[in-house]
Each structure stands twice: as C-alpha cells, then as structure tokens.
Amino acid sequence: MELKNLTEEGNQKMIEELYCSSELTRQAPNHLITLLVLNAFVLITAFRENTIILAALRRESSLHPPSKLLYRNLAITDLCVGIIVEPFYVSYWVSAVFKRWNICRYTLATSIVAGYTLTGVSLLTLAAISVDRLLALLLRIRYRHAVTLKRAYIAVILIWVVPIVGGTMYFFNRVVTLWYGNINIFICLLTTIFCYTKIFITLRHNQIQVQEHVSTQRQPRQATPLNMARYRKAVSSALWLQLTLVVCYLPYGVAVASTPQWGVPLSFLLARHYSGTLVYLNSSLNPLLYCWKIREIRQAVKETLRQLGCLPG
C-alpha cells in the first residue's frame, strides 16, 4: 500500500514538472496563449457576475434565510475562484509563456491547492442545497423550526473547514489531497442523487394521491401549507445548478482518470488544462443560472443594476 502511494505521488510530481517545462512551451505555444485568454475571461466574468449576485442577495428578502445563506455561500465560493484561483492560474500561464520556471511552479501549486479547496466547497454546498430541498419537502411545517439560520451557519463552517484541510494537505502529501478530492466528489454526488431521487419519488407519490382524491371526490388531506408550485421551481433551480456542475466537472474527471501512470503525452496535459478551465468556468455560469431560474434573485439583480446605472430606470 505504501509503495502504491509513493508511485501515485511520484506520478503527480512528474505531471507538475511537465506543466512547468520547456517541453510544454515548445510544443504547444498556441495552446498556452488560448488557455491564458480563456482563464482571463473566466477571471473577469466570475468576479463581475458573482459580485452582482452577492449584492442582489443582500437586497432579496423573500428566500428562507438558511436557503439564501447556502446560495450566498456558493456565490462567495465562485467569487473566490475569480479573485484567488484564476489570478494564480493566469499568472501560471504567463510565467510558462515567458519561461519563468520558479514563478511557474509557485503559482501552479497555489492554484492547485486553492482549486481543490474551492471546488470542494462548491460540491459540498450543492449537496447541502439538495439536502435543504429534501428537508423542506419531508418536514413541511416543521422545516422552518428544524432548519434554522444558526444550524445553517454551522453547516457552512464545516463546508469550508473540510476542503481547506484537504486542500492544504497537498503541501505535505499530494496523494492525500487527490484521494480527498475523489472521496468528496463521490460522497457529494451520492448525496445529491439520493436527495433528488427521493424528492421526485415523493412528489410523484403526492401527485398520485391528489388524483385519487379528486377521482373519488374527496378533499385531499393537506398536512402543511407548502406552496408546491414554488417548491418545484426551487428544486428545478437547484437541480440545474447540479447538472451544470456535473457537465463542467465530468471532462476533468475523465481526463484525470485516463492519464497514464508513465510517459504522459502532451495531449493528456492539454486535456487536463482545458477541462480544468471548464471546471472554473462553472463559477461564471452559476450566476447566469440564478438569474434564469430564480425569479426573486433575477428581480433583485435588475434592481441592483438599475442602481448602478447599468439598466434604465
């Protein structure tokens, strides 16, 4: 087992050395410029869009406070991608283009640690949102008493602490961070799949019950005043966020899983870089999904833009 870990860590070190090598700059100069431009675009859009979303969430008051806290946490995470990860990632590309290898290795390591940390926070936050939506359906009238703002803050603290510990372990043992990332992805995806499956089964069961009551001309038993139309929209919004994350993360997972243990060719390095850029692009797509799928946030964004003079009054 120890020999396997050493081999995995040695392979990761070898890949990082290739990231900051003259071989990469010599064989793929056009790709370096393209990736530099793409990541600069993500940096600008992630910063601008999530700043507006955070300002809009501060104005919005109709969302349940714990739910709004989770959306705010996701927006903060996406903003951190724009102001922390991407500047280091862009600096990495600039240093690679100009062959500043010491700066290249430093900025690469920093962007990797920050990337693992923030992607972990994003995954855990989306998993928490799916759990929140399931609890709203199952607890109904008890939901607001059980899911309090204090408990949501505790959950958010844990959501940040676990990825920070897992990400910073990269400086001590790369394999620990790699395995943390794999386990975190598995647990978060399993949680969200279970929650949304349970939600759809429950909604389907409730719909059948309502139809049976209508057919027998009896009044349906309404255990709670849950607004089903609004709830379905909330679930749809959360599910779109989850699906977009899967689309952005899946290519990187495939690229990492298919990387050979020895003799890594240039095409695999480029595949990991392009798919990694797609992962960070998720931070620019989430704000667009908020505005598209969540009416309250869309209205708050419009009001915020009007105050900034970006929209006519």
Coordinates of C-alpha atoms in Angstrom, one line a residue:
M1 CA 0.0 0.0 0.0
E2 CA 2.8 2.4 0.8
L3 CA 4.6 1.6 -2.5
K4 CA 1.4 2.4 -4.3
N5 CA 1.1 5.8 -2.6
L6 CA 4.7 6.6 -3.4
T7 CA 4.1 5.8 -7.0
E8 CA 0.9 7.9 -7.2
E9 CA 2.7 10.9 -5.6
G10 CA 5.7 10.5 -7.8
N11 CA 3.5 10.4 -10.9
Q12 CA 1.7 13.6 -9.7
K13 CA 5.1 15.3 -9.2
M14 CA 6.2 14.2 -12.7
I15 CA 3.0 15.7 -14.2
E16 CA 3.6 19.0 -12.4
E17 CA 7.2 19.1 -13.6
L18 CA 5.9 18.8 -17.2
Y19 CA 3.4 21.6 -16.5
C20 CA 6.4 23.9 -15.9
S21 CA 8.8 22.7 -18.5
S22 CA 10.2 24.0 -21.8
E23 CA 8.7 20.9 -23.5
L24 CA 5.2 22.3 -22.9
T25 CA 6.1 25.8 -24.1
R26 CA 8.0 24.5 -27.1
Q27 CA 5.4 22.0 -28.4
A28 CA 2.2 23.9 -27.6
P29 CA 2.7 27.7 -27.7
N30 CA -0.7 28.4 -29.3
H31 CA -2.5 26.3 -26.7
L32 CA -0.7 28.3 -23.9
I33 CA -2.0 31.6 -25.3
T34 CA -5.5 30.2 -25.8
L35 CA -5.7 28.9 -22.3
L36 CA -4.3 32.2 -21.0
V37 CA -7.1 34.1 -22.7
L38 CA -9.8 31.7 -21.6
N39 CA -8.8 31.8 -18.0
A40 CA -8.5 35.6 -18.1
F41 CA -12.1 35.7 -19.4
V42 CA -13.3 33.4 -16.6
L43 CA -11.4 35.6 -14.1
I44 CA -13.3 38.7 -15.2
T45 CA -16.7 37.2 -15.6
A46 CA -16.6 35.2 -12.3
F47 CA -15.6 38.3 -10.4
R48 CA -18.1 40.7 -12.0
E49 CA -21.1 38.3 -12.1
N50 CA -20.8 37.0 -8.5
T51 CA -20.2 40.4 -7.1
I52 CA -23.6 41.5 -8.6
I53 CA -25.2 38.3 -7.3
L54 CA -24.0 38.9 -3.7
A55 CA -25.2 42.5 -3.9
A56 CA -28.6 41.2 -5.1
L57 CA -28.9 38.5 -2.4
R58 CA -28.3 41.2 0.2
R59 CA -31.4 43.0 -1.1
E60 CA -33.5 39.9 -1.5
S61 CA -35.7 39.1 1.5
S62 CA -38.3 36.5 0.3
L63 CA -36.0 33.5 0.3
H64 CA -35.8 31.4 3.5
P65 CA -32.7 32.7 5.4
P66 CA -30.9 29.3 5.6
S67 CA -31.5 28.7 1.9
K68 CA -30.3 32.2 1.0
L69 CA -27.2 31.6 3.1
L70 CA -26.3 28.5 1.1
Y71 CA -26.8 30.3 -2.2
R72 CA -24.7 33.2 -0.9
N73 CA -22.0 30.7 0.2
L74 CA -22.0 29.3 -3.3
A75 CA -21.7 32.8 -4.8
I76 CA -18.8 33.6 -2.4
T77 CA -17.1 30.4 -3.5
D78 CA -17.5 31.3 -7.2
L79 CA -16.2 34.8 -6.4
C80 CA -13.1 33.4 -4.7
V81 CA -12.4 31.4 -7.9
G82 CA -12.4 34.6 -9.8
I83 CA -10.2 36.6 -7.3
I84 CA -7.9 33.8 -5.9
V85 CA -7.7 30.8 -8.2
E86 CA -7.8 32.4 -11.6
P87 CA -5.2 35.2 -10.9
F88 CA -2.8 32.5 -9.8
Y89 CA -3.8 30.3 -12.8
V90 CA -3.4 33.2 -15.2
S91 CA 0.0 34.0 -13.6
Y92 CA 1.0 30.4 -14.1
W93 CA 0.3 30.7 -17.9
V94 CA 2.1 34.0 -18.1
S95 CA 5.1 32.6 -16.3
A96 CA 5.1 29.5 -18.6
V97 CA 4.9 31.6 -21.7
F98 CA 7.9 33.7 -20.5
K99 CA 9.7 30.6 -19.1
R100 CA 9.9 31.9 -15.5
W101 CA 10.0 28.4 -14.0
N102 CA 10.3 29.3 -10.3
I103 CA 7.3 31.5 -10.5
C104 CA 5.6 28.9 -12.7
R105 CA 5.9 26.2 -10.0
Y106 CA 4.8 28.5 -7.2
T107 CA 1.7 29.8 -9.0
L108 CA 0.8 26.3 -10.2
A109 CA 1.0 24.8 -6.7
T110 CA -1.0 27.7 -5.2
S111 CA -3.7 27.5 -7.9
I112 CA -4.0 23.7 -7.4
V113 CA -4.4 24.0 -3.6
A114 CA -6.9 26.9 -4.0
G115 CA -8.7 25.0 -6.8
Y116 CA -9.1 21.8 -4.7
T117 CA -10.3 23.8 -1.8
L118 CA -12.9 25.9 -3.6
T119 CA -14.2 23.1 -5.8
G120 CA -14.7 21.1 -2.6
V121 CA -16.7 23.9 -1.1
S122 CA -18.8 24.1 -4.2
L123 CA -19.6 20.4 -4.2
L124 CA -20.4 20.4 -0.5
T125 CA -22.6 23.5 -0.8
L126 CA -24.6 22.0 -3.7
A127 CA -25.0 18.8 -1.7
A128 CA -26.2 20.9 1.2
I129 CA -28.7 22.7 -1.1
S130 CA -30.1 19.3 -2.2
V131 CA -30.5 18.2 1.5
D132 CA -32.2 21.5 2.3
R133 CA -34.7 21.0 -0.5
L134 CA -35.4 17.4 0.6
L135 CA -36.0 18.6 4.2
A136 CA -38.3 21.3 3.1
L137 CA -40.5 18.6 1.4
L138 CA -40.3 16.0 4.2
L139 CA -40.6 18.3 7.2
R140 CA -43.1 20.7 5.7
I141 CA -44.4 22.9 8.5
R142 CA -41.6 21.8 10.9
Y143 CA -38.9 22.8 8.3
R144 CA -38.5 26.4 9.5
H145 CA -38.2 25.2 13.1
A146 CA -35.7 22.5 12.2
V147 CA -33.6 24.3 9.6
T148 CA -32.6 27.4 11.4
L149 CA -30.1 30.1 10.4
K150 CA -27.8 29.1 13.3
R151 CA -27.6 25.5 12.1
A152 CA -27.1 26.7 8.5
Y153 CA -24.1 28.7 9.7
I154 CA -22.6 25.7 11.4
A155 CA -23.1 23.7 8.2
V156 CA -21.3 26.4 6.2
I157 CA -18.4 26.5 8.6
L158 CA -18.0 22.7 8.2
I159 CA -18.3 23.1 4.4
W160 CA -15.3 25.4 4.4
V161 CA -13.2 23.6 7.1
V162 CA -13.1 20.2 5.4
P163 CA -12.0 21.3 2.0
I164 CA -9.4 23.7 3.5
V165 CA -7.8 20.8 5.4
G166 CA -8.0 18.5 2.4
G167 CA -6.5 21.1 0.1
T168 CA -3.6 22.3 2.3
M169 CA -2.6 18.6 2.8
Y170 CA -1.2 19.0 -0.8
F171 CA 1.9 20.7 0.6
F172 CA 2.6 17.6 2.8
N173 CA 1.3 14.7 0.8
R174 CA -0.2 15.1 -2.7
V175 CA -1.9 11.7 -2.5
V176 CA -4.0 12.6 0.5
T177 CA -5.4 15.6 -1.4
L178 CA -6.0 13.6 -4.5
W179 CA -7.9 10.9 -2.5
Y180 CA -9.8 13.6 -0.6
G181 CA -10.9 15.1 -3.9
N182 CA -12.1 11.7 -5.2
I183 CA -13.9 10.8 -1.9
N184 CA -15.5 14.3 -1.7
I185 CA -16.8 14.0 -5.3
F186 CA -18.3 10.5 -4.6
I187 CA -20.0 11.5 -1.4
C188 CA -21.4 14.7 -2.7
L189 CA -22.7 13.2 -5.9
L190 CA -24.2 10.2 -4.0
T191 CA -25.9 12.7 -1.6
T192 CA -27.4 14.8 -4.4
I193 CA -28.6 11.8 -6.4
F194 CA -30.3 10.3 -3.3
C195 CA -31.9 13.6 -2.4
Y196 CA -33.3 14.5 -5.8
T197 CA -34.4 10.9 -6.4
K198 CA -36.3 11.0 -3.1
I199 CA -37.8 14.3 -4.0
F200 CA -39.1 13.2 -7.3
I201 CA -40.5 9.9 -5.9
T202 CA -42.2 11.9 -3.1
L203 CA -43.7 14.5 -5.5
R204 CA -44.9 11.7 -7.8
H205 CA -46.5 9.9 -4.8
N206 CA -48.2 13.1 -3.7
Q207 CA -49.5 13.7 -7.2
I208 CA -51.0 10.3 -7.4
Q209 CA -52.7 10.8 -4.1
V210 CA -54.2 14.1 -5.2
Q211 CA -55.5 12.4 -8.4
E212 CA -57.1 9.6 -6.3
H213 CA -58.8 12.1 -4.0
V214 CA -60.1 14.1 -7.0
S215 CA -61.4 11.0 -8.7
T216 CA -63.3 9.9 -5.5
Q217 CA -64.5 13.5 -4.9
R218 CA -62.9 13.7 -1.5
Q219 CA -61.0 16.6 -0.1
P220 CA -57.2 15.9 -0.2
R221 CA -55.5 15.9 3.2
Q222 CA -53.2 18.9 3.3
A223 CA -50.7 18.3 6.1
T224 CA -48.9 21.6 5.5
P225 CA -49.3 24.8 3.7
L226 CA -46.4 24.0 1.4
N227 CA -46.5 26.0 -1.8
M228 CA -45.9 23.2 -4.3
A229 CA -45.5 25.4 -7.3
R230 CA -42.8 27.5 -5.7
Y231 CA -41.2 24.4 -4.2
R232 CA -41.0 22.8 -7.7
K233 CA -39.3 25.9 -9.0
A234 CA -36.8 25.9 -6.1
V235 CA -36.0 22.2 -6.8
S236 CA -35.6 22.9 -10.5
S237 CA -33.2 25.7 -9.8
A238 CA -31.1 23.6 -7.5
L239 CA -31.1 20.7 -10.0
W240 CA -30.0 23.0 -12.9
L241 CA -27.0 24.1 -10.7
Q242 CA -26.2 20.5 -10.0
L243 CA -26.4 19.4 -13.6
T244 CA -24.3 22.3 -14.8
L245 CA -21.6 21.3 -12.2
V246 CA -21.6 17.8 -13.5
V247 CA -21.2 18.9 -17.1
C248 CA -18.3 21.2 -16.1
Y249 CA -16.6 18.7 -13.8
L250 CA -17.0 15.4 -15.8
P251 CA -14.5 16.1 -18.5
Y252 CA -11.8 16.9 -16.0
G253 CA -12.6 13.7 -14.1
V254 CA -12.3 11.7 -17.3
A255 CA -9.0 13.4 -18.2
V256 CA -7.5 12.7 -14.8
A257 CA -8.7 9.1 -14.7
S258 CA -7.4 8.4 -18.2
T259 CA -3.9 9.9 -17.6
P260 CA -1.3 7.1 -17.9
Q261 CA 1.0 6.4 -15.0
W262 CA 4.2 6.6 -17.0
G263 CA 5.1 8.5 -20.2
V264 CA 2.4 11.2 -20.0
P265 CA 2.0 12.6 -23.6
L266 CA 1.4 16.3 -24.3
S267 CA -2.2 15.6 -25.4
F268 CA -3.1 14.4 -21.9
L269 CA -1.6 17.5 -20.3
L270 CA -3.6 19.8 -22.6
A271 CA -6.7 17.8 -21.9
R272 CA -6.3 18.3 -18.2
H273 CA -5.7 22.0 -18.7
Y274 CA -8.7 22.6 -20.9
S275 CA -11.0 20.5 -18.8
G276 CA -9.7 22.3 -15.7
T277 CA -10.6 25.6 -17.3
L278 CA -14.1 24.2 -17.9
V279 CA -14.3 23.5 -14.1
Y280 CA -13.5 27.1 -13.3
L281 CA -16.0 28.3 -16.0
N282 CA -18.7 26.8 -13.7
S283 CA -18.2 29.8 -11.5
S284 CA -19.2 32.1 -14.3
L285 CA -22.2 30.0 -15.3
N286 CA -23.8 29.8 -11.8
P287 CA -24.8 33.5 -11.6
L288 CA -26.5 33.2 -15.0
L289 CA -28.5 30.2 -13.7
Y290 CA -29.6 32.2 -10.7
C291 CA -31.0 34.9 -12.9
W292 CA -32.6 32.5 -15.3
K293 CA -34.2 30.1 -12.8
I294 CA -34.8 32.1 -9.6
R295 CA -37.3 34.9 -10.1
E296 CA -36.5 36.6 -6.8
I297 CA -32.8 36.8 -7.5
R298 CA -33.5 38.0 -11.1
Q299 CA -35.6 40.9 -9.8
A300 CA -33.0 41.8 -7.2
V301 CA -30.3 41.7 -9.8
K302 CA -32.3 44.1 -12.0
E303 CA -32.8 46.5 -9.1
T304 CA -29.1 46.3 -8.3
L305 CA -28.1 47.1 -12.0
R306 CA -30.6 49.9 -12.1
Q307 CA -29.0 51.5 -9.0
L308 CA -25.6 51.1 -10.7
G309 CA -26.9 52.8 -13.8
C310 CA -26.4 49.7 -15.9
L311 CA -30.2 49.4 -16.7
P312 CA -32.7 52.2 -17.5
G313 CA -35.0 53.0 -14.6

